[in-house]
Coordinates of C-alpha atoms and ligand atoms in Angstrom, one line a residue:
M1 CA 18.2 18.1 -39.6
A2 CA 17.5 21.5 -40.9
S3 CA 19.1 24.5 -39.2
K4 CA 17.3 26.1 -36.2
H5 CA 15.7 29.5 -36.3
W6 CA 14.6 32.1 -33.7
W7 CA 11.0 31.9 -35.1
Q8 CA 10.8 28.3 -34.1
E9 CA 11.8 29.0 -30.5
V10 CA 9.6 32.0 -29.7
V11 CA 5.9 32.4 -29.0
V12 CA 4.1 34.9 -31.3
Y13 CA 1.4 37.2 -30.0
Q14 CA -1.2 38.6 -32.4
V15 CA -2.3 42.2 -32.0
Y16 CA -5.5 43.4 -33.7
P17 CA -4.7 47.1 -33.5
R18 CA -8.2 48.4 -33.7
S19 CA -9.1 46.6 -30.5
F20 CA -6.0 46.5 -28.5
R21 CA -5.6 49.9 -26.8
D22 CA -6.8 53.4 -27.7
S23 CA -4.4 56.1 -26.7
N24 CA -6.4 59.2 -27.7
G25 CA -10.0 58.5 -26.8
D26 CA -11.4 58.2 -30.3
G27 CA -12.6 54.7 -29.6
I28 CA -10.2 53.1 -32.0
G29 CA -7.0 51.3 -30.9
D30 CA -3.8 52.7 -32.3
L31 CA 0.0 52.4 -32.5
Q32 CA 0.7 54.5 -29.4
G33 CA -1.7 52.3 -27.6
I34 CA 0.3 49.2 -28.6
I35 CA 3.6 50.9 -27.6
S36 CA 2.1 51.7 -24.2
K37 CA 1.5 47.9 -23.6
L38 CA 4.9 46.6 -24.7
D39 CA 6.0 46.2 -21.1
Y40 CA 3.0 44.0 -20.5
L41 CA 3.9 41.8 -23.5
E42 CA 7.5 41.6 -22.4
K43 CA 6.3 40.4 -19.0
L44 CA 4.3 37.7 -20.8
G45 CA 7.6 36.7 -22.6
I46 CA 6.6 36.7 -26.2
G47 CA 9.3 37.1 -29.0
A48 CA 7.2 38.5 -31.8
I49 CA 4.0 40.4 -32.5
W50 CA 1.9 39.5 -35.6
L51 CA 0.4 42.9 -36.3
S52 CA -2.8 42.8 -38.2
P53 CA -2.9 45.4 -41.0
V54 CA -2.1 49.0 -40.0
Y55 CA -1.8 50.4 -43.6
E56 CA -4.0 53.1 -45.1
S57 CA -7.4 51.5 -45.7
P58 CA -11.1 52.5 -46.0
N59 CA -11.8 49.6 -43.6
D60 CA -14.4 47.7 -45.5
D61 CA -12.7 44.6 -44.0
N62 CA -10.9 46.3 -41.1
G63 CA -7.6 46.9 -42.9
Y64 CA -7.5 43.7 -45.0
D65 CA -8.4 46.1 -47.8
I66 CA -5.3 48.2 -48.4
A67 CA -5.3 51.5 -50.1
D68 CA -1.6 52.3 -49.6
Y69 CA 1.0 49.7 -48.6
R70 CA 3.5 52.4 -47.6
A71 CA 1.3 54.6 -45.4
I72 CA -0.2 54.1 -42.0
M73 CA -4.0 54.3 -41.4
K74 CA -4.7 57.7 -40.0
E75 CA -6.7 56.4 -37.1
F76 CA -3.8 54.3 -36.1
G77 CA -1.1 57.0 -36.2
T78 CA 1.8 57.9 -38.4
M79 CA 4.8 56.3 -40.0
K80 CA 6.8 57.9 -37.1
D81 CA 4.7 55.9 -34.6
M82 CA 5.3 52.8 -36.6
D83 CA 9.1 53.3 -36.6
E84 CA 8.9 53.9 -32.9
L85 CA 6.9 50.7 -32.4
I86 CA 9.6 48.7 -34.2
V87 CA 12.4 50.2 -32.1
E88 CA 10.6 50.0 -28.8
A89 CA 9.6 46.4 -29.4
K90 CA 13.2 45.5 -30.3
K91 CA 14.4 46.9 -27.0
R92 CA 12.2 44.3 -25.4
H93 CA 13.4 41.5 -27.6
I94 CA 10.1 41.5 -29.6
R95 CA 10.1 41.6 -33.4
I96 CA 7.2 43.0 -35.4
V97 CA 5.7 40.7 -38.0
M98 CA 3.7 42.6 -40.6
D99 CA 0.5 41.4 -42.1
L100 CA 1.1 41.1 -45.9
V101 CA -2.2 41.3 -47.7
V102 CA -1.4 40.9 -51.4
N103 CA -4.0 38.6 -52.8
H104 CA -6.1 41.7 -53.2
T105 CA -6.0 45.5 -52.5
S106 CA -8.7 48.0 -51.7
D107 CA -10.7 49.4 -54.6
E108 CA -9.5 52.7 -53.3
N109 CA -5.9 51.7 -53.9
K110 CA -4.3 54.0 -56.6
W111 CA -3.6 50.9 -58.8
F112 CA -7.3 50.0 -58.9
I113 CA -8.4 53.6 -59.4
E114 CA -6.1 53.7 -62.5
A115 CA -7.1 50.2 -63.6
K116 CA -10.8 51.2 -63.6
K117 CA -10.1 54.1 -66.0
G118 CA -10.2 51.7 -69.0
K119 CA -8.8 48.8 -70.8
D120 CA -5.8 50.7 -72.1
N121 CA -4.7 51.9 -68.7
P122 CA -1.2 50.7 -67.7
Y123 CA -2.6 49.4 -64.4
R124 CA -5.5 47.5 -66.0
D125 CA -3.7 44.1 -65.9
Y126 CA -2.8 44.6 -62.2
Y127 CA -6.2 43.1 -61.6
V128 CA -8.3 40.3 -63.0
W129 CA -10.9 41.3 -65.6
A130 CA -13.2 39.2 -67.7
D131 CA -15.9 39.7 -70.3
P132 CA -19.5 38.9 -69.4
S133 CA -20.6 35.3 -70.2
A134 CA -22.8 34.7 -73.3
D135 CA -26.0 35.6 -71.4
G136 CA -24.4 38.9 -70.3
G137 CA -24.0 37.7 -66.6
A138 CA -20.9 37.1 -64.6
P139 CA -18.1 35.2 -66.4
N140 CA -18.7 32.2 -64.2
D141 CA -20.2 31.1 -60.9
L142 CA -17.2 31.6 -58.6
Q143 CA -18.4 32.7 -55.2
S144 CA -16.9 35.3 -52.8
T145 CA -15.9 34.1 -49.3
F146 CA -18.1 37.0 -48.1
S147 CA -21.2 35.7 -50.0
G148 CA -22.5 36.3 -53.5
S149 CA -20.7 36.3 -56.8
A150 CA -16.9 36.8 -56.9
W151 CA -17.4 39.0 -60.0
Q152 CA -18.4 42.7 -60.0
Y153 CA -19.7 44.4 -63.1
D154 CA -17.9 47.5 -64.3
E155 CA -20.2 49.5 -66.5
K156 CA -17.6 51.7 -68.0
S157 CA -15.7 48.9 -69.7
N158 CA -18.5 46.3 -69.8
Q159 CA -16.2 43.8 -68.0
Y160 CA -16.2 42.2 -64.6
Y161 CA -13.4 42.2 -62.1
L162 CA -12.7 39.4 -59.6
H163 CA -13.0 39.8 -55.9
L164 CA -12.7 36.6 -53.8
F165 CA -13.6 38.7 -50.7
S166 CA -15.7 41.9 -50.6
K167 CA -16.3 43.8 -53.8
K168 CA -14.1 46.5 -52.3
Q169 CA -11.3 44.0 -52.3
P170 CA -10.4 43.5 -56.0
D171 CA -8.0 40.6 -56.6
L172 CA -4.5 41.3 -57.8
N173 CA -3.3 39.5 -61.0
W174 CA -0.2 37.6 -59.9
Q175 CA 0.4 36.4 -63.5
N176 CA 1.5 39.9 -64.2
P177 CA 5.3 40.2 -63.4
K178 CA 4.8 44.0 -62.7
V179 CA 2.4 43.2 -59.9
R180 CA 4.9 40.7 -58.4
Q181 CA 7.7 43.3 -58.7
E182 CA 5.6 46.0 -56.9
V183 CA 4.9 43.6 -54.1
Y184 CA 8.6 42.6 -53.7
D185 CA 9.6 46.3 -53.7
M186 CA 7.1 47.0 -51.1
M187 CA 8.2 44.1 -48.9
N188 CA 11.8 45.3 -49.1
F189 CA 10.6 48.8 -48.0
W190 CA 9.3 47.2 -44.8
I191 CA 12.3 44.9 -44.4
D192 CA 14.6 47.9 -44.5
K193 CA 12.6 49.3 -41.6
G194 CA 13.8 46.5 -39.4
I195 CA 10.7 44.3 -39.2
G196 CA 10.9 40.7 -38.1
G197 CA 8.9 39.1 -40.9
F198 CA 5.6 38.7 -42.7
R199 CA 2.3 36.9 -42.0
M200 CA 0.9 36.3 -45.5
D201 CA -2.9 36.7 -45.8
V202 CA -4.6 34.0 -47.9
I203 CA -1.4 33.4 -49.7
D204 CA -2.7 30.1 -51.1
L205 CA -4.9 32.1 -53.5
I206 CA -2.2 34.0 -55.4
G207 CA -1.8 31.2 -58.0
K208 CA -5.5 31.4 -58.9
I209 CA -6.8 30.8 -62.4
P210 CA -10.3 32.2 -62.2
E211 CA -11.4 31.2 -65.8
K212 CA -10.8 27.5 -64.7
K213 CA -12.4 28.2 -61.3
I214 CA -9.1 27.4 -59.6
T215 CA -8.6 29.6 -56.5
G216 CA -6.5 27.8 -53.8
N217 CA -3.2 26.0 -54.6
G218 CA -3.0 27.2 -58.2
P219 CA -0.2 25.7 -60.5
Q220 CA 2.2 28.7 -60.2
L221 CA 1.7 29.3 -56.5
H222 CA 5.0 27.8 -55.4
E223 CA 6.9 29.3 -58.2
F224 CA 5.7 32.8 -57.1
L225 CA 6.6 32.1 -53.5
H226 CA 10.1 30.9 -54.4
E227 CA 10.6 34.1 -56.5
M228 CA 9.3 36.2 -53.6
N229 CA 11.8 34.5 -51.2
R230 CA 14.7 35.1 -53.6
Q231 CA 13.8 38.8 -54.1
T232 CA 13.0 39.8 -50.6
F233 CA 13.6 38.0 -47.3
G234 CA 15.5 34.9 -48.5
D235 CA 18.9 35.9 -47.2
K236 CA 17.6 37.2 -43.8
D237 CA 16.4 35.1 -40.9
M238 CA 12.8 36.4 -40.9
L239 CA 9.6 34.8 -39.7
T240 CA 7.4 34.1 -42.7
V241 CA 4.1 32.4 -42.2
G242 CA 1.6 31.7 -44.8
E243 CA -2.1 31.6 -44.1
T244 CA -2.9 28.4 -45.9
W245 CA -6.5 27.3 -45.6
G246 CA -6.5 24.2 -47.7
A247 CA -3.1 22.7 -46.8
T248 CA -2.5 19.1 -46.1
P249 CA 0.8 18.0 -44.6
E250 CA 2.1 17.3 -48.1
I251 CA 1.1 20.8 -49.3
A252 CA 2.6 22.2 -46.1
K253 CA 6.0 20.8 -47.0
L254 CA 5.8 22.5 -50.4
Y255 CA 5.5 25.8 -48.6
S256 CA 7.9 25.2 -45.7
D257 CA 10.5 22.7 -46.5
P258 CA 13.7 24.8 -46.1
K259 CA 15.2 23.2 -49.2
R260 CA 12.6 24.8 -51.4
Q261 CA 13.2 28.4 -50.3
E262 CA 9.7 29.5 -49.9
L263 CA 8.2 30.3 -46.5
G264 CA 9.3 29.4 -42.9
M265 CA 6.0 28.0 -41.7
V266 CA 2.3 27.4 -42.5
F267 CA -0.7 28.4 -40.5
Q268 CA -3.3 25.8 -41.5
F269 CA -6.8 25.3 -40.3
E270 CA -7.7 21.7 -40.4
H271 CA -8.7 21.5 -36.7
V272 CA -10.7 24.7 -37.0
G273 CA -13.2 23.1 -39.2
L274 CA -14.0 20.3 -36.8
D275 CA -17.3 21.8 -35.6
E276 CA -18.7 22.5 -39.0
Q277 CA -20.6 20.1 -41.2
P278 CA -18.2 18.7 -43.9
G279 CA -18.6 20.4 -47.3
K280 CA -20.7 23.2 -45.9
E281 CA -19.8 26.6 -44.5
K282 CA -18.4 27.7 -41.1
W283 CA -22.0 28.7 -40.1
D284 CA -23.3 25.2 -40.5
L285 CA -22.5 23.8 -37.1
Q286 CA -22.0 20.2 -35.8
P287 CA -20.9 19.0 -32.4
F288 CA -17.2 19.1 -31.6
K289 CA -15.6 15.8 -30.7
V290 CA -12.2 15.4 -28.9
A291 CA -11.5 12.2 -31.0
G292 CA -11.5 14.4 -34.2
L293 CA -9.1 16.9 -32.6
K294 CA -6.7 14.1 -31.6
R295 CA -6.9 12.6 -35.1
V296 CA -6.1 16.0 -36.8
F297 CA -3.4 17.1 -34.4
N298 CA -1.7 13.7 -34.5
K299 CA -1.6 13.7 -38.2
W300 CA 0.1 17.1 -38.4
Q301 CA 2.4 16.4 -35.5
T302 CA 3.7 13.2 -37.1
E303 CA 3.6 13.8 -40.8
L304 CA 5.6 17.1 -41.2
D305 CA 8.8 15.5 -39.8
N306 CA 11.6 17.9 -40.3
D307 CA 10.6 18.8 -43.8
G308 CA 8.3 21.7 -42.7
W309 CA 7.2 23.7 -39.8
N310 CA 3.7 24.4 -38.4
S311 CA 2.0 27.0 -36.3
L312 CA 0.0 26.1 -33.2
F313 CA -3.1 28.2 -32.5
W314 CA -6.6 28.1 -31.2
N315 CA -7.5 31.7 -32.1
N316 CA -7.0 34.6 -34.4
H317 CA -9.0 37.7 -35.4
D318 CA -11.3 35.5 -37.6
L319 CA -12.1 32.8 -35.1
P320 CA -14.4 32.6 -32.0
R321 CA -12.7 32.6 -28.6
I322 CA -11.4 29.1 -27.8
V323 CA -12.6 29.0 -24.1
S324 CA -16.1 29.6 -25.3
R325 CA -15.8 27.4 -28.3
W326 CA -14.2 24.1 -27.0
G327 CA -13.6 24.9 -23.4
N328 CA -16.1 25.9 -20.7
D329 CA -16.5 29.7 -20.3
K330 CA -18.7 29.3 -17.2
E331 CA -17.8 27.2 -14.1
Y332 CA -14.5 25.9 -15.6
R333 CA -13.4 29.0 -17.4
V334 CA -10.0 29.2 -15.7
Q335 CA -9.3 25.5 -15.6
S336 CA -10.3 24.9 -19.2
A337 CA -8.4 27.9 -20.5
K338 CA -5.3 26.6 -18.8
M339 CA -5.8 23.1 -20.2
L340 CA -6.2 24.5 -23.7
A341 CA -3.0 26.5 -23.3
I342 CA -1.0 23.6 -22.0
L343 CA -2.3 21.1 -24.6
L344 CA -1.3 23.5 -27.4
H345 CA 2.0 24.9 -26.2
M346 CA 3.4 21.4 -25.4
M347 CA 3.1 20.3 -29.1
K348 CA 5.6 20.8 -31.8
G349 CA 5.4 24.0 -33.8
T350 CA 5.4 27.8 -33.1
P351 CA 2.6 28.8 -30.7
Y352 CA 0.5 31.9 -31.4
I353 CA -1.5 33.7 -28.7
Y354 CA -4.3 36.0 -29.9
Q355 CA -4.8 39.1 -27.8
G356 CA -6.9 38.4 -24.7
E357 CA -6.5 34.6 -24.9
E358 CA -3.9 34.9 -22.2
I359 CA -6.6 36.1 -19.8
G360 CA -9.3 33.8 -21.0
M361 CA -11.5 36.4 -22.8
T362 CA -14.8 34.9 -24.0
N363 CA -17.2 35.2 -26.9
R364 CA -19.8 38.0 -26.7
K365 CA -23.5 37.6 -27.4
V366 CA -25.6 39.7 -29.7
S367 CA -29.4 39.5 -30.2
D368 CA -29.7 41.6 -33.3
I369 CA -27.8 42.1 -36.5
S370 CA -27.5 45.8 -35.8
E371 CA -24.9 44.9 -33.1
V372 CA -22.7 43.1 -35.7
S373 CA -19.9 45.0 -37.4
D374 CA -18.1 42.2 -39.3
I375 CA -18.7 42.2 -43.1
E376 CA -18.5 38.4 -43.3
S377 CA -21.3 37.9 -40.8
R378 CA -23.4 40.8 -42.2
N379 CA -23.2 39.5 -45.8
M380 CA -24.0 36.0 -44.7
Y381 CA -27.0 37.2 -42.7
A382 CA -28.4 39.2 -45.6
E383 CA -27.9 36.4 -48.1
R384 CA -29.3 33.6 -45.9
L385 CA -32.3 35.7 -44.7
A386 CA -33.2 36.2 -48.3
E387 CA -32.9 32.5 -48.9
G388 CA -35.5 31.9 -46.1
Y389 CA -33.3 30.9 -43.1
D390 CA -34.6 31.5 -39.7
K391 CA -33.4 34.8 -38.2
D392 CA -32.7 33.3 -34.7
D393 CA -30.7 30.5 -36.2
L394 CA -28.6 33.0 -38.1
I395 CA -27.9 35.1 -35.0
H396 CA -27.1 31.9 -33.1
S397 CA -24.5 31.0 -35.8
I398 CA -23.0 34.5 -35.6
N399 CA -22.8 34.2 -31.8
V400 CA -21.0 30.9 -32.1
K401 CA -18.7 31.5 -35.1
G402 CA -18.8 35.3 -36.0
R403 CA -15.5 37.2 -36.2
D404 CA -16.6 40.0 -33.9
N405 CA -16.2 37.5 -31.0
A406 CA -12.4 37.9 -31.4
R407 CA -12.6 41.6 -32.1
T408 CA -14.3 43.1 -29.0
P409 CA -11.8 45.4 -27.3
M410 CA -9.0 44.1 -25.1
Q411 CA -10.0 44.1 -21.4
W412 CA -7.3 45.9 -19.4
D413 CA -9.0 46.7 -16.1
D414 CA -12.4 47.1 -14.5
S415 CA -12.7 50.8 -15.3
I416 CA -15.1 52.1 -17.9
N417 CA -14.8 50.3 -21.3
G418 CA -12.4 47.9 -19.7
G419 CA -9.6 50.4 -19.8
F420 CA -9.5 50.1 -23.6
S421 CA -10.7 53.6 -24.4
S422 CA -11.9 56.8 -22.6
G423 CA -14.2 57.4 -25.6
K424 CA -16.9 55.2 -27.2
P425 CA -15.3 52.0 -28.4
W426 CA -15.8 51.2 -32.2
L427 CA -17.2 47.8 -31.1
A428 CA -18.8 47.3 -27.7
V429 CA -16.6 45.9 -24.9
N430 CA -17.7 42.5 -23.6
P431 CA -19.8 43.2 -20.4
N432 CA -17.7 40.7 -18.5
Y433 CA -14.7 43.0 -18.4
K434 CA -15.2 43.7 -14.7
E435 CA -14.3 40.2 -13.9
I436 CA -12.1 39.3 -16.8
N437 CA -9.3 41.8 -17.3
V438 CA -5.5 42.1 -17.4
K439 CA -5.2 43.9 -14.1
S440 CA -7.1 41.2 -12.1
A441 CA -5.1 38.5 -14.0
L442 CA -1.8 40.1 -13.0
D443 CA -2.9 40.5 -9.4
D444 CA -3.8 36.8 -9.1
P445 CA -0.9 34.3 -9.1
K446 CA -3.3 31.5 -10.1
S447 CA -4.6 33.3 -13.1
I448 CA -4.6 32.0 -16.7
F449 CA -2.0 34.7 -17.5
Y450 CA 0.7 33.1 -15.4
T451 CA 0.1 29.7 -17.0
Y452 CA 0.8 31.3 -20.4
Q453 CA 3.8 33.1 -18.9
K454 CA 5.1 29.9 -17.5
L455 CA 4.6 28.0 -20.8
I456 CA 6.6 30.6 -22.6
Q457 CA 9.4 30.5 -20.0
L458 CA 9.5 26.7 -20.1
R459 CA 9.9 26.9 -23.9
K460 CA 12.9 29.1 -23.5
D461 CA 14.5 26.6 -21.0
N462 CA 13.6 23.2 -22.5
P463 CA 14.6 22.3 -26.1
I464 CA 12.3 19.2 -25.8
M465 CA 9.3 21.5 -26.2
I466 CA 10.6 22.8 -29.5
W467 CA 12.4 19.9 -31.1
G468 CA 11.0 16.7 -29.4
D469 CA 9.1 14.1 -31.3
F470 CA 5.4 13.7 -30.7
E471 CA 3.6 10.5 -29.8
L472 CA -0.1 10.2 -29.2
L473 CA -1.1 7.8 -26.4
K474 CA -4.2 5.5 -26.4
T475 CA -6.6 6.7 -23.7
A476 CA -10.3 7.3 -23.1
D477 CA -11.9 9.4 -25.9
D478 CA -12.0 12.6 -23.9
I479 CA -8.5 12.4 -22.6
F480 CA -5.8 13.9 -24.9
A481 CA -2.5 12.5 -23.8
Y482 CA 0.8 12.5 -25.6
E483 CA 4.5 12.2 -25.1
R484 CA 7.4 14.3 -26.3
H485 CA 10.8 12.6 -26.7
Y486 CA 14.1 14.4 -27.1
Q487 CA 17.7 13.2 -26.5
G488 CA 16.7 10.4 -24.2
E489 CA 14.2 12.5 -22.2
T490 CA 10.4 12.0 -22.2
W491 CA 7.7 14.3 -21.1
L492 CA 4.1 13.2 -20.7
V493 CA 1.3 15.6 -21.3
V494 CA -2.2 14.7 -20.0
N495 CA -5.4 16.7 -20.7
N496 CA -8.9 15.8 -19.6
F497 CA -10.9 17.6 -22.3
S498 CA -14.2 17.3 -20.5
N499 CA -16.6 18.8 -17.9
N500 CA -16.6 15.3 -16.3
E501 CA -14.1 13.2 -14.5
N502 CA -12.3 10.6 -16.6
K503 CA -10.1 7.6 -15.7
L504 CA -6.6 7.6 -17.0
D505 CA -4.7 4.2 -16.9
L506 CA -1.1 4.3 -18.0
P507 CA 0.4 1.8 -15.4
D508 CA 3.7 1.4 -17.3
I509 CA 4.6 5.1 -17.2
K510 CA 6.3 6.2 -14.1
P511 CA 5.7 9.9 -13.4
G512 CA 8.5 12.1 -12.1
E513 CA 8.8 15.8 -11.6
V514 CA 5.7 17.9 -12.5
I515 CA 6.6 20.6 -15.1
I516 CA 3.2 22.4 -15.1
Q517 CA -0.4 21.8 -14.2
N518 CA -3.7 23.4 -13.6
Y519 CA -4.7 21.8 -10.3
L520 CA -2.3 21.5 -7.5
E521 CA -1.9 17.8 -7.3
E522 CA 0.8 15.3 -6.6
I523 CA 1.0 12.9 -9.5
K524 CA 2.3 9.7 -7.8
S525 CA 1.0 7.0 -10.1
L526 CA -0.8 6.8 -13.4
S527 CA -2.6 3.6 -12.7
N528 CA -6.3 4.2 -12.6
L529 CA -6.0 7.9 -12.0
T530 CA -9.2 9.9 -11.8
L531 CA -8.8 13.1 -13.7
K532 CA -10.8 16.2 -12.6
P533 CA -12.8 18.2 -15.1
W534 CA -10.3 19.9 -17.5
Q535 CA -7.4 18.7 -15.5
S536 CA -4.1 19.1 -17.3
F537 CA -0.5 18.2 -16.3
V538 CA 2.9 17.7 -17.7
V539 CA 5.4 15.4 -16.0
K540 CA 8.8 14.1 -16.7
V541 CA 8.8 10.3 -17.3
V542 CA 11.2 8.3 -15.1
K543 CA 13.0 5.6 -17.0
Ligands
TEU601 O1 -8.8 35.4 -44.0 C1 -9.1 34.5 -45.0 C2 -10.4 33.9 -45.0 O2 -10.6 33.1 -45.9 C3 -11.4 34.3 -44.0 O3 -12.2 35.2 -44.5 C4 -12.1 33.1 -43.5 O4 -12.8 32.5 -44.5 C5 -13.1 33.4 -42.5 O5 -13.0 34.6 -41.9 C6 -13.1 32.3 -41.4 O6 -13.6 32.8 -40.3 C7 -7.9 36.4 -44.2 C8 -7.9 37.4 -43.0 O7 -7.5 36.7 -41.9 C9 -9.3 37.9 -42.9 O8 -9.4 38.7 -41.7 C10 -9.6 38.7 -44.1 O9 -11.0 39.2 -44.0 C11 -9.5 37.9 -45.4 O10 -8.2 37.1 -45.4 C12 -9.4 38.8 -46.6 O11 -8.2 39.5 -46.5
CA602 CA1 -7.2 56.0 -31.1

């Protein structure tokens, strides 16, 4: 058994700084705003913050386009504020995990400004350039994740540069050892500041070979990550998590098997694609089925063994709110949000909470593209409208899947703008803030917040939650039930993933003490038990 690490035991909380808390009334969340809410996060019990990018950036993609890796975005504050955040968090046993966006930079990064000056510039090879194809067009038909060609023409040199995201996010050339050294030096600069680790943005892309149209999982990907490990965090116990879209359990082991000295864990998205049509894009919806979720989670829970480590998440800043997506954000908002929390946190892996998830924040609805800020949604809308798609269908897809759903400001109380800002928020606050907010959650002992708080405390007290084996049980389709086993102890986790009642029949399992639940019920027997809508409970099994 591999050695144990703090980052397997904690729960991580993701902060999207622009939308967390605005301290100075300019409508944009900032570092002092985060510092002012650390006591709240300590009360929740988390052990690390994944901080979405706070570096200098023109914000074409809200900070995922970095102009200077060693400077703080002016709207967010100063390096002094950043140092203060690290220190103040540490006092509360919270480590700061930085977002490392090194597949690409901003086109306003000084490396790219130099590179654009011409083919002889020493920074030219920091990026990926290619000559036009024979017909004078783009070198090949690689597509950007944010719609359209991944190649942008540069008139000055009559070459194209690669951008797998927006054209203001030119891709770095990882084949160039100088680029790799720059990245490692920059990582060490942050490590020396006392941070707790790195979340690595689209790290699966750094081994790309664009001329062969290879983007994810390129041949040198793992060689680069091993080199990074050796040159930066390898001898420190840091949380390192790779955003790995195309990972299978086999690929996840390549990243996170401790023997290979690459990353600590993966953040993979197989379950996230369950409501999209296979082979199509996230906008092309299909109904979600619990059976699919069970299949995917079961696979990941059982196939990683101890040769790798996984993240557990429903949400991040790119995904719609889970209670609106697969729960019920109307009559069962509270029950379904609690069920989703219990189901996730009782599995094996490191749980992540995305800001607002702990109070059951929901998706927001727009009726026109003018209300949409996110570049991914806007580009898709423009492209598909030109292709003849129906406008209402496109707005529907954005309402269901768009990234702004996660990015509306955090709802702190029922005062104007939900207590996020005294000014005009950069993105409108969800109008339901009067009902759904932190203050009312803290005032109500039965709120979703206290279920999350309890799950985090249980994790601190019960090694079975971290290290136990996972076994899926056979039940009705809409019931997701599993056991965890550890050192002779067994916990049973039951979730009714449905608006309807469902029958659970596990006559051979004798329920003991209730660990946590979302209805106040005595669980005396598991023979022919009628589960209420979204009912969830965890019991010790009596042997
Ligand atoms: O996301 C990677 C990514 O591929 C997403 O764009 C994804 O396809 C989509 O948003 C799914 O909803 C990371 C960051 O998390 C994202 O915010 C950035 O925009 C992107 O990389 C580029 O840095
Ligand atoms: Ca501000």
